[in-house]
Short mmCIF file of C-alpha atoms in Angstrom, two decimals:
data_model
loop_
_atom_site.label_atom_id
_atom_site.label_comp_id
_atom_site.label_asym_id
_atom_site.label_seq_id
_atom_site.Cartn_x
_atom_site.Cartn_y
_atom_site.Cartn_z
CA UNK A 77 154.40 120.67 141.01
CA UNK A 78 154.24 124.26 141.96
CA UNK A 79 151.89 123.38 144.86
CA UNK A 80 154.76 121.14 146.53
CA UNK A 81 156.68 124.26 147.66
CA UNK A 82 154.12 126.44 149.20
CA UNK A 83 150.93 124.47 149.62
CA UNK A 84 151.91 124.57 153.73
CA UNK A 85 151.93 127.90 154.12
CA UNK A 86 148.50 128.41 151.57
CA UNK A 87 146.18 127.14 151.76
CA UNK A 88 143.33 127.06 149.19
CA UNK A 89 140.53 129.60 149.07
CA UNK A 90 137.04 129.67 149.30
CA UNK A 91 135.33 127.64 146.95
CA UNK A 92 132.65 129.46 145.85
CA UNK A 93 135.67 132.61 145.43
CA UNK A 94 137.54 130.05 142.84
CA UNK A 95 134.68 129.54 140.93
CA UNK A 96 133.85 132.96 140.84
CA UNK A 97 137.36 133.68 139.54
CA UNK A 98 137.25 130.87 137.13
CA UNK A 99 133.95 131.88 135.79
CA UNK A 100 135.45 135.51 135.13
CA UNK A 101 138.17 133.76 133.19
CA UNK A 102 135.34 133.07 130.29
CA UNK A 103 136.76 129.71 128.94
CA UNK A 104 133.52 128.55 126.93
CA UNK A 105 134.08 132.20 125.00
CA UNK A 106 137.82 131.74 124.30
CA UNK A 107 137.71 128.07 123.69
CA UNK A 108 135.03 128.95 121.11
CA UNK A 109 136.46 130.91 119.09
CA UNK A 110 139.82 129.57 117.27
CA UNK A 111 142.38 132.32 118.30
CA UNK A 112 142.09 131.70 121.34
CA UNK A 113 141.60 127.99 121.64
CA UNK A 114 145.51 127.77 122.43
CA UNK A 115 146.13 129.76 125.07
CA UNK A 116 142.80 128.92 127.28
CA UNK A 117 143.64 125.19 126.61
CA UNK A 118 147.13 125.88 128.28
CA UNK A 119 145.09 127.56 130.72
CA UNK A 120 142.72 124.72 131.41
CA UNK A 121 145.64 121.89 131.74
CA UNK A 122 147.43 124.05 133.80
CA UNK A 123 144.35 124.34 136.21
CA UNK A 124 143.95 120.49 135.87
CA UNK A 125 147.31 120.02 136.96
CA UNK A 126 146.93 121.71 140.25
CA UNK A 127 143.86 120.39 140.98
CA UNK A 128 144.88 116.79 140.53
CA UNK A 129 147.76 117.55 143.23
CA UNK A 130 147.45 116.35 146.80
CA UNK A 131 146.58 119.11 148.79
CA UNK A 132 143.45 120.57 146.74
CA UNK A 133 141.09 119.81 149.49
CA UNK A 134 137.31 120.94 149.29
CA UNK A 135 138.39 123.35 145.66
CA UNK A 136 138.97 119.87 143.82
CA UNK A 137 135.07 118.84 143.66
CA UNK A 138 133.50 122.03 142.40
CA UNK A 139 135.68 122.97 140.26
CA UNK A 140 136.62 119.81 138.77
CA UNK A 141 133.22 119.13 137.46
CA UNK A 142 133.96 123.20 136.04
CA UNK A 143 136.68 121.64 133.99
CA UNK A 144 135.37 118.67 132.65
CA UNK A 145 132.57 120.86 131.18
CA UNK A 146 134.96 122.89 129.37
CA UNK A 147 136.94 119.85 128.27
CA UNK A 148 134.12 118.47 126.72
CA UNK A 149 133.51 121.82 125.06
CA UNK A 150 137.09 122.08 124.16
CA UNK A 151 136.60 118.44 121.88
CA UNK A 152 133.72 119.85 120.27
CA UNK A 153 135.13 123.54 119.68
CA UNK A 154 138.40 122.28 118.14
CA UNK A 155 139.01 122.75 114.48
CA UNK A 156 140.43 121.32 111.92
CA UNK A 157 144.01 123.57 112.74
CA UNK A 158 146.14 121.16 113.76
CA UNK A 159 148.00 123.17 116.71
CA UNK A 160 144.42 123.43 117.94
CA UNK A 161 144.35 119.34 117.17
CA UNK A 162 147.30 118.86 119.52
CA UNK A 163 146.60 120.67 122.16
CA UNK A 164 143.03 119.29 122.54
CA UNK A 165 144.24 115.82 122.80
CA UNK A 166 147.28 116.94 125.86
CA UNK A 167 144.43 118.67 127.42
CA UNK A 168 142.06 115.29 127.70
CA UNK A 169 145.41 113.38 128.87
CA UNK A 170 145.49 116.10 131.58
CA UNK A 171 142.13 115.51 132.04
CA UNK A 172 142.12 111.76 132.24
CA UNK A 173 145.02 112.21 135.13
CA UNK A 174 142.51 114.17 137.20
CA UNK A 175 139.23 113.01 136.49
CA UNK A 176 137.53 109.82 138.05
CA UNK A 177 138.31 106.76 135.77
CA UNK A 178 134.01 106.83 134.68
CA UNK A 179 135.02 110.77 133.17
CA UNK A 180 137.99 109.93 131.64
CA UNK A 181 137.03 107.39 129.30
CA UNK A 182 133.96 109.17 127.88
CA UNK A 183 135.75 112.40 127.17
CA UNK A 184 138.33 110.33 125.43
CA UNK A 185 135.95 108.22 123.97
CA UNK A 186 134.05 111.71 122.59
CA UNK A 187 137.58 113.16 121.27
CA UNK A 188 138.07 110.02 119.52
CA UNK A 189 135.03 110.32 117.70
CA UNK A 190 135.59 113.62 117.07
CA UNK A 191 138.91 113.36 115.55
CA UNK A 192 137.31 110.01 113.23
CA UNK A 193 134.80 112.97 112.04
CA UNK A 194 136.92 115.44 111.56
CA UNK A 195 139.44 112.67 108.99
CA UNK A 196 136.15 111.79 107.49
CA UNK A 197 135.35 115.40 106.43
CA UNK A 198 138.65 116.14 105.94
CA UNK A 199 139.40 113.03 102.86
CA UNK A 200 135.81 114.17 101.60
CA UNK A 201 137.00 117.49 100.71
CA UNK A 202 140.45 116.80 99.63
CA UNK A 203 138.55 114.67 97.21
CA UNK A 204 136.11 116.92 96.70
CA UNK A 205 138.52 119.90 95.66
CA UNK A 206 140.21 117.08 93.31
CA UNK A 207 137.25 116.45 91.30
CA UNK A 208 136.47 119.96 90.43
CA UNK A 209 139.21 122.24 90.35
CA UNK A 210 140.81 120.75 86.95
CA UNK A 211 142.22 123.95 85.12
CA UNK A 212 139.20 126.30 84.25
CA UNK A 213 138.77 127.33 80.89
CA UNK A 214 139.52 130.84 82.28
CA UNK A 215 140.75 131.91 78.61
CA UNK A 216 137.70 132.78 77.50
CA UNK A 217 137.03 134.89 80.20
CA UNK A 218 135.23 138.48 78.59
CA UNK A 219 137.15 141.33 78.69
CA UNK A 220 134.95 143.59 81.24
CA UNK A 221 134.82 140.72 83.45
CA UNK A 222 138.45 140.39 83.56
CA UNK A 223 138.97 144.26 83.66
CA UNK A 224 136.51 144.18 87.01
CA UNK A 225 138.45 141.63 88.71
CA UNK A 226 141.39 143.67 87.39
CA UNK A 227 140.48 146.68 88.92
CA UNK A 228 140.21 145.16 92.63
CA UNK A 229 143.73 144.84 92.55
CA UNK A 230 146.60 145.84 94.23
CA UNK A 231 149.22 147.35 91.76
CA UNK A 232 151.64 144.64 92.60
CA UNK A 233 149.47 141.48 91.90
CA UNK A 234 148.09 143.89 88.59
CA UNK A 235 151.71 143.82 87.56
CA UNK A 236 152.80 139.86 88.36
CA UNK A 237 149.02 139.29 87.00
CA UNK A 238 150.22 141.06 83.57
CA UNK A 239 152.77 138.16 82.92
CA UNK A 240 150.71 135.46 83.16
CA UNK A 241 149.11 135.61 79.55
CA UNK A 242 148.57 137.63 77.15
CA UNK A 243 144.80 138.92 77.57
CA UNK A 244 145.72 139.54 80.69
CA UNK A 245 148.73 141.66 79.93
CA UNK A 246 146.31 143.76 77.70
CA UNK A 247 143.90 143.97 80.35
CA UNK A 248 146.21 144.78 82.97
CA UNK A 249 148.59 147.21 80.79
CA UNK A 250 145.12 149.35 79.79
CA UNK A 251 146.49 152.91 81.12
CA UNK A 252 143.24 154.22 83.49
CA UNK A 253 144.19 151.51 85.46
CA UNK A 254 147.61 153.29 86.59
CA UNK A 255 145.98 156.03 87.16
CA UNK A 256 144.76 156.19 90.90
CA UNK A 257 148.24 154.59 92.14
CA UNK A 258 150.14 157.12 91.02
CA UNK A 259 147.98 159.64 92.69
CA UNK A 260 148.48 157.68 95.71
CA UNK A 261 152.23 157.20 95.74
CA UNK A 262 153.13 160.12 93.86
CA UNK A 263 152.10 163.78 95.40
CA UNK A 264 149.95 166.27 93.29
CA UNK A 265 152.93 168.55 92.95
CA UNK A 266 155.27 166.46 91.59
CA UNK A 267 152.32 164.59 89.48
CA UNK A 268 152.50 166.07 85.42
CA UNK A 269 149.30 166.84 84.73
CA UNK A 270 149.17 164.79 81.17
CA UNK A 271 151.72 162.08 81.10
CA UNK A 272 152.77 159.73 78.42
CA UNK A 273 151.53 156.57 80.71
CA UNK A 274 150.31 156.40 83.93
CA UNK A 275 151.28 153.00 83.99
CA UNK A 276 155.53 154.46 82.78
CA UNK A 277 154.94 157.03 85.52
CA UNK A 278 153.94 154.51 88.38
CA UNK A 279 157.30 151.79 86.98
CA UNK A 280 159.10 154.78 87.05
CA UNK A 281 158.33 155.79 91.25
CA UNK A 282 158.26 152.23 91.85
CA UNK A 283 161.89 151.31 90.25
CA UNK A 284 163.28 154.61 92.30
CA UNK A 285 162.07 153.34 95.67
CA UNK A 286 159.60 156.87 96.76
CA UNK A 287 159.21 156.88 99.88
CA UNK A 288 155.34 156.38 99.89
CA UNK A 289 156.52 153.07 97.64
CA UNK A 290 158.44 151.50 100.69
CA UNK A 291 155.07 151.86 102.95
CA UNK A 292 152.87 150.20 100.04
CA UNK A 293 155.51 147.61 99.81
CA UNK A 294 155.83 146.71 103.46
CA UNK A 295 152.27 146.16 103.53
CA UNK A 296 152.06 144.14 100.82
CA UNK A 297 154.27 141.76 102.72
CA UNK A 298 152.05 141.92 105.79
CA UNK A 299 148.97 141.58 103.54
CA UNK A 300 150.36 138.32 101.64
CA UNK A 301 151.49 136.85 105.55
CA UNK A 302 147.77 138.56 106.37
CA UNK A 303 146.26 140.89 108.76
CA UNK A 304 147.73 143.96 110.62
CA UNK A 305 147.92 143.62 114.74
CA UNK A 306 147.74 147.12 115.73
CA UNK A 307 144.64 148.39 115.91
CA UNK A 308 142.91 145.22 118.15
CA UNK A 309 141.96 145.49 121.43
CA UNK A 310 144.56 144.14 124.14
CA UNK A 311 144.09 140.45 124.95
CA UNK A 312 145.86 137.73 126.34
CA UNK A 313 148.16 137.57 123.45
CA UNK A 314 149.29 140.88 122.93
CA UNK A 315 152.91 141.82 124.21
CA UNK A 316 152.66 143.10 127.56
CA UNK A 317 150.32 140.14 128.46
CA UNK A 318 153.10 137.57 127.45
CA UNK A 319 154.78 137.21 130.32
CA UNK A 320 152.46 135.81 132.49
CA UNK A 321 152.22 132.11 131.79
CA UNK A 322 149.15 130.07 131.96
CA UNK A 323 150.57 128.32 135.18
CA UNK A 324 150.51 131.96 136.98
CA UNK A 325 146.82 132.34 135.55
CA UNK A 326 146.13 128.83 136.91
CA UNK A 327 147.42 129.41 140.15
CA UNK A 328 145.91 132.89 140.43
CA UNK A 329 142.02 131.24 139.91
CA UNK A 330 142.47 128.44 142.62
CA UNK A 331 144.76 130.74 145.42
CA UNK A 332 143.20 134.01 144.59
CA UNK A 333 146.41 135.93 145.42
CA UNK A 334 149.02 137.23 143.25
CA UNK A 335 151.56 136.51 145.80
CA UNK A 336 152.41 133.20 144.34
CA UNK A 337 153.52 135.05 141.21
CA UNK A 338 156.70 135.83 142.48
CA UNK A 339 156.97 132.19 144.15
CA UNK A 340 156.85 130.65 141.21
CA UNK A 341 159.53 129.49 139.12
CA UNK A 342 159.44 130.77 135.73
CA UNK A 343 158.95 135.12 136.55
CA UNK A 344 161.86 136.60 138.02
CA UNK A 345 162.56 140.01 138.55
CA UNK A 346 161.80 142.95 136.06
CA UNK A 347 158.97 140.56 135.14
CA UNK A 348 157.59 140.14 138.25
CA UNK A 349 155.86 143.63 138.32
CA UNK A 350 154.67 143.68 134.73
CA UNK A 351 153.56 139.72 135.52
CA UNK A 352 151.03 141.05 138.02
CA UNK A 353 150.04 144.75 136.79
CA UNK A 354 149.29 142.69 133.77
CA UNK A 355 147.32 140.07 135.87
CA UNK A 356 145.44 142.58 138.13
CA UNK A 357 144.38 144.19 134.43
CA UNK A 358 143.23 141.21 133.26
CA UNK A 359 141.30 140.41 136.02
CA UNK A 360 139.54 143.27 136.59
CA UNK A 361 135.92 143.72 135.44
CA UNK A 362 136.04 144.61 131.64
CA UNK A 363 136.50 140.65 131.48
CA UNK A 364 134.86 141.13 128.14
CA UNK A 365 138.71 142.33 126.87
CA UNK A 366 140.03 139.46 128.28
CA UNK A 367 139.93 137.67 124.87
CA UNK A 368 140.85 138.63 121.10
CA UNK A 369 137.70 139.73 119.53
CA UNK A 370 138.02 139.75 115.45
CA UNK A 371 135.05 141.20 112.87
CA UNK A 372 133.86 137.80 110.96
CA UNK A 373 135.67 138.35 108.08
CA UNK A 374 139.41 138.25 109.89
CA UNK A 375 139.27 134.56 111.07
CA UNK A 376 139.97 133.05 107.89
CA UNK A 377 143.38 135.35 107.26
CA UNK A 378 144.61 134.51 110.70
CA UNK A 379 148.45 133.27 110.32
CA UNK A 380 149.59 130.24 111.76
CA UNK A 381 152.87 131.44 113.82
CA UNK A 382 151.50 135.04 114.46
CA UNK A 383 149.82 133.40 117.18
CA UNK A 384 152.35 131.01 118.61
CA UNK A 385 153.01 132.82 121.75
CA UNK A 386 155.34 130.76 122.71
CA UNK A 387 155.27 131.52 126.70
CA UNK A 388 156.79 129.51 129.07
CA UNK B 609 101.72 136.32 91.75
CA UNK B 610 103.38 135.77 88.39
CA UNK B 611 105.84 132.67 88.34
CA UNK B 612 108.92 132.67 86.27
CA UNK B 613 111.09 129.33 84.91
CA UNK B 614 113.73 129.58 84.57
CA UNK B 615 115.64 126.46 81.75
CA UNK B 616 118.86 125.61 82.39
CA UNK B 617 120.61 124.24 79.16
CA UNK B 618 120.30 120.48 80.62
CA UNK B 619 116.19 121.25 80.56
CA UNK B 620 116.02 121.51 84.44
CA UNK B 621 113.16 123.75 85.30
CA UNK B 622 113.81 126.13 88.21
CA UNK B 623 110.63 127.61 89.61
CA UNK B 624 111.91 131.69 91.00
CA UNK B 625 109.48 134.25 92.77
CA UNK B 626 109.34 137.92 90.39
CA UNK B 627 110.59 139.51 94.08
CA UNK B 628 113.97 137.29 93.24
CA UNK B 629 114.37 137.31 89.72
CA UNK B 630 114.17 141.39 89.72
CA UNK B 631 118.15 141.13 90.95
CA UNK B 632 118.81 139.01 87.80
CA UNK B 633 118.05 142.52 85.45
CA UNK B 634 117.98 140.20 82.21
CA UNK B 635 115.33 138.42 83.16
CA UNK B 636 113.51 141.71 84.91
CA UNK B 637 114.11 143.48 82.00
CA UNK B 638 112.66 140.65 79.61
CA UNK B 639 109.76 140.56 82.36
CA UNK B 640 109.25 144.27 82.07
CA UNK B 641 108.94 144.27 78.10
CA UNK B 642 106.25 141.43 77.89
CA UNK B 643 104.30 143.24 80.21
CA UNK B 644 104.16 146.57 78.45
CA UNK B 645 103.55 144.91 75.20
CA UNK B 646 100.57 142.21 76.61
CA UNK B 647 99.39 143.20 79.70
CA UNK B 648 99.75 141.78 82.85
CA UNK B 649 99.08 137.92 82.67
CA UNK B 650 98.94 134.49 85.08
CA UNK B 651 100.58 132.22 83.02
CA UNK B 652 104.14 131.77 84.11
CA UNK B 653 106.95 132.94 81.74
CA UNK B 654 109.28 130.45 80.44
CA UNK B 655 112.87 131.60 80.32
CA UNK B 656 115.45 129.30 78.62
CA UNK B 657 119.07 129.88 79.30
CA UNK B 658 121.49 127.72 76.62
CA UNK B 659 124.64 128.63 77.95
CA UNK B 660 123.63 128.11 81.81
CA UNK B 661 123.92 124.82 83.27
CA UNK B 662 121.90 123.42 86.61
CA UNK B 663 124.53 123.12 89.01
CA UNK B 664 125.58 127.02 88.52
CA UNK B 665 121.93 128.00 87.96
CA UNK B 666 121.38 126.68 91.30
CA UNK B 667 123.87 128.39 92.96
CA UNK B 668 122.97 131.72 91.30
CA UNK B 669 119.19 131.52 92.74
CA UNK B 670 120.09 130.71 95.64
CA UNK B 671 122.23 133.73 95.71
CA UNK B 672 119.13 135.94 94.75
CA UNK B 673 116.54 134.03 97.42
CA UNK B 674 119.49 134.92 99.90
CA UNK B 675 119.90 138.49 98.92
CA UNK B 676 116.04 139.12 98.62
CA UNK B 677 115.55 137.83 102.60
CA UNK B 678 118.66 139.65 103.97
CA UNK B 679 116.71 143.09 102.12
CA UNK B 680 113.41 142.26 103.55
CA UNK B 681 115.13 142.08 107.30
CA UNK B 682 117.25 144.98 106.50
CA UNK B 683 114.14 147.08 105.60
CA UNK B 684 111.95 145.39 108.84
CA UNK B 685 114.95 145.75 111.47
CA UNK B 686 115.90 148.97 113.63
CA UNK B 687 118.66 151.04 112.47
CA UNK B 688 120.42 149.74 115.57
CA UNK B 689 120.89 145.93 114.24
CA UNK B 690 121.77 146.99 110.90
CA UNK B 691 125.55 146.34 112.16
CA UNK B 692 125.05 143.41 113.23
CA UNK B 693 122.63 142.26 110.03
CA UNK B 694 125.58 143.43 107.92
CA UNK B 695 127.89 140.81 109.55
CA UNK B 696 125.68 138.23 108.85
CA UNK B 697 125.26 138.57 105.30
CA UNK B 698 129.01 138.96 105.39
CA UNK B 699 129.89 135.65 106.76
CA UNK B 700 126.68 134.65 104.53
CA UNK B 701 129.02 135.54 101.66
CA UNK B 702 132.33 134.15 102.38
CA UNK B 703 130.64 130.99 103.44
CA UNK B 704 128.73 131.12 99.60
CA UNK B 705 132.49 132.21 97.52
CA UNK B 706 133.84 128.76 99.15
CA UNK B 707 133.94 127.00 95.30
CA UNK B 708 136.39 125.60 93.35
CA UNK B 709 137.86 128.00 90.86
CA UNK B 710 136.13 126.22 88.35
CA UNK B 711 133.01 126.86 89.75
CA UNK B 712 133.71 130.57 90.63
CA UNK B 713 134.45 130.91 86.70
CA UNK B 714 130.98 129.61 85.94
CA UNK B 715 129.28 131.38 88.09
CA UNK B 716 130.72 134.71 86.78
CA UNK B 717 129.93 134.18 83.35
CA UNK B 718 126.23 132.69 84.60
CA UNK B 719 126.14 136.44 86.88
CA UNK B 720 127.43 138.22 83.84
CA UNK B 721 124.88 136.39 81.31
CA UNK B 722 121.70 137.41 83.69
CA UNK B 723 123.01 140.26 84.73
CA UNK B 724 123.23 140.19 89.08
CA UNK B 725 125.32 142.75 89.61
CA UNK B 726 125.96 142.27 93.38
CA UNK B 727 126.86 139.08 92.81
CA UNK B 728 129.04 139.92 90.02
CA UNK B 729 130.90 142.20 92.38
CA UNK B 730 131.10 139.20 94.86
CA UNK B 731 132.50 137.42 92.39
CA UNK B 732 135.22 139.88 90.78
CA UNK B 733 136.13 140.37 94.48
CA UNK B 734 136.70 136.29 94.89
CA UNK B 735 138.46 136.33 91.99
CA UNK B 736 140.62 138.89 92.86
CA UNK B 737 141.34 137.77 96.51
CA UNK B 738 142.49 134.58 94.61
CA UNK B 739 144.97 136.55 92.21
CA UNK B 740 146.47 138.78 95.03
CA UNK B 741 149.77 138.03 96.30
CA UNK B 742 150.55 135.29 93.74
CA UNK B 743 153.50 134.84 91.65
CA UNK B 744 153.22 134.80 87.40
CA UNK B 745 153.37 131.10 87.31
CA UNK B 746 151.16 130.64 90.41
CA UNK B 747 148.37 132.81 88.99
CA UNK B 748 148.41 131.07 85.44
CA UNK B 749 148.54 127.58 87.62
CA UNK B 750 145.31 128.82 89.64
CA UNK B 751 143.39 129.68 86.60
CA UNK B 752 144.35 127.20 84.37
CA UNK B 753 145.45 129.50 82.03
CA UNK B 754 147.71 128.00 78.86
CA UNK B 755 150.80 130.19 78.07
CA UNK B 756 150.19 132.65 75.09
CA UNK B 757 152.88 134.71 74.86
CA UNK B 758 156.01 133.37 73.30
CA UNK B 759 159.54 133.54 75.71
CA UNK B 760 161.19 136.48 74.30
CA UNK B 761 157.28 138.65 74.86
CA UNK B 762 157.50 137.29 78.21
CA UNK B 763 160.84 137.84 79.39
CA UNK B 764 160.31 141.50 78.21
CA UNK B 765 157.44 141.91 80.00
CA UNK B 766 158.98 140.62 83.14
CA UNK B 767 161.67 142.95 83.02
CA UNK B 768 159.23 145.76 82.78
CA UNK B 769 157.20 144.35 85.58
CA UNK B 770 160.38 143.37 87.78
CA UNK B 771 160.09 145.84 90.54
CA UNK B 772 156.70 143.88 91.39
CA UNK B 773 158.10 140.51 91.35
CA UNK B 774 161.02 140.32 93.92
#
């Protein structure tokens, strides 16, 4: 669709430069790692789509058997989240539309066995978690063993974790407990040196809204909705990245110049310049930055709509 | 080298190396006793446990055969892999604290009873990660557990707690 306005006046590079380009792009990287499954499937249908146009010439062959490689990896990457799910199965459609007829109905023959699989697994562990996680006789539960798990916590969960019974609210009430979150709220000076309770002390800063309180508070929010965005590496998803859409990625790998960018119908403007300063940084060579990198122990605590980045 | 077996309280025999059943310190320490007092023997020791069943026992040795190779690669692999060792056995962890509360329950008694304590502190940390962030009624709903104080205890309590429940 983009192609039908300036496909006269461009015509398509070299193929051995596309592939080049789309080999930089690392899709069997980002497609295998959850995060960014989304945003390189956009990538990949919007590549699809201009290569199924009319005028792709001698680019369509090579790359097209590029693509259906990474389609079939994208069916076998794709997780149980159901965004992921979704766009998987528009990306084979896209597929289908491009490929040769042979193509199309074995990668939609493999995402429909993939999907059976994935129900199977699925109804096996609902069922699973049904059989075994009838109430625990947690009652009984020995008093250091509760005061370790206790201690791990977070002086907000300790205090909604004191009204749920009454061990607990022994447990959780036991005064060394307090202790180290008043020293962190709370400076030295202002800190008696023997108070009544710790535990009084801490109600006491917490009911007057310190200062320090707010900041504990705030990230208990962004704790309970999961992990803190600041300190990762820049990536396709963070802010000043959003504004180019996968189309302009797309068209970048197959024409090679950024001079479509401001052709095309969705940038206009102010945008234009951050589109392609934020396109020329992507593409240059520490590719490796191209896509969100987490430490193991992230994934699970990814959000849902903190990664919905809703361009286009 | 010595053999121990280990009885859960269903009479399932579990056959553990000494190199494994040193992280379970009950059983070292038991270990350590009978050899000062008879003198190194062959036969293998016998250890029943009455309030461990199989299912948990299972899990719990194959915590300690898990721990015991991830030491011996620590110990054999440059300093500059250590990193990247120590993400393994992380993911090797989260992968093992994917269990039913039910089952996390058991195991922490079965870890308290022989006495792991690294997996003890995996498990207090589960445990924890499952409290965190939940409401009164969610928590008690989680863990099953029956509501002991009466209405008037509680709602006093809540009061007192109310600047942590918004």
């Amino acid at each position: 669709m983009l192609l039908s306005s300036d496909d006269s006046e461009n015509e398509f590079d070299d193929p051995q430069l596309v592939l080049t380009r789309y080999k930089k792009a690392r899709y069997e990287a980002a497609l295998s790692c959850p995060h960014n499954y989304l945003r390189a499937c956009q990538e990949l249908i919007e590549l699809f789509n201009i290569v199924a146009g009319p005028a792709a010439g001698r680019v369509k062959k090579p790359l097209l058997a590029e693509l259906s490689a990474d389609t079939r990896l994208a069916i076998d990457c794709c997780d149980g989240v159901l965004r992921n799910a979704t766009i998987c199965r528009s990306l084979v459609s896209e597929a289908v539309r491009a490929l040769p007829q042979a193509k199309g109905k074995e990668l939609q023959r493999l995402l429909k066995a993939r999907s059976l699989k994935a129900a199977r697994e699925d109804s096996k562990a609902i069922r699973n978690s049904q059989q075994h996680d009838v109430a625990p006789a947690v009652e009984q539960m020995p008093h250091d063993i509760l005061g370790a798990v206790l201690d791990e916590l977070d002086p907000f969960s300790l205090a909604a974790a004191a009204c749920a019974s009454r061990q607990w609210h022994e447990e959780a009430s036991k005064d060394h407990r307090w202790q180290p979150f008043v020293a962190a709220v709370l400076s030295p000076v202002s800190t008696p040196q023997q108070p009544q309770s710790w535990r009084e002390l801490f109600c006491q800063a917490a009911v007057g809204g310190h200062a320090r309180m707010a900041y504990h508070r705030s990230r208990r929010r962004m704790l309970r909705k999961t992990l803190l965005w600041t300190d990762l590496p820049p990536c396709r998803e963070a802010p000043d990245f959003k504004c180019v859409t996968p189309r302009q990625v797309a068209t970048f790998i197959v024409k090679g110049s950024i001079k479509e960018l401001s052709d095309s119908e969705d940038s206009e403007g102010d945008d234009d310049a951050s589109a392609v300063s934020g396109l020329h940084r992507d593409m240059a060579p520490a590719v490796n930055r191209l896509w969100r990198t987490f430490p193991a122990s992230c994934k699970l605590a990814l959000p849902e709509t903190a990664l919905d980045t809703g361009q286009q | 080298m010595r053999n121990i077996v280990l009885r859960a309280n269903d009479g399932a025999d579990h056959v553990i190396s000494v190199a494994a059943a040193s992280l379970c310190k009950t059983v070292a320490s038991l270990l350590q006793d009978l050899e000062a007092s008879k003198g190194e023997d062959t036969d293998p020791l016998i250890v029943p446990l009455p309030n461990v069943c199989n299912c948990t026992l299972q899990k719990v040795l194959g915590f300690c055969e898990q721990q015991r190779a991830f030491d011996e690669l620590c110990t054999a692999s440059p300093a500059a892999q250590q990193a990247d060792l120590t993400r393994q056995i992380q993911a090797w962890q989260m992968e093992y604290m994917q269990v039913s509360t039910d089952e996390l329950y058991h195991l922490v008694m079965a870890a308290h009873y022989l006495n792991v304590p690294r997996l003890l502190d995996l498990c207090t940390d589960a445990m924890a990660e499952r409290i965190r962030g939940k409401s009164p009624a969610q928590v008690r709903e989680c863990f099953g557990l029956k509501p002991s104080l009466s209405p008037e205890e509680e709602e006093e309590i809540r009061r007192s707690n109310l600047w942590a429940l918004n």
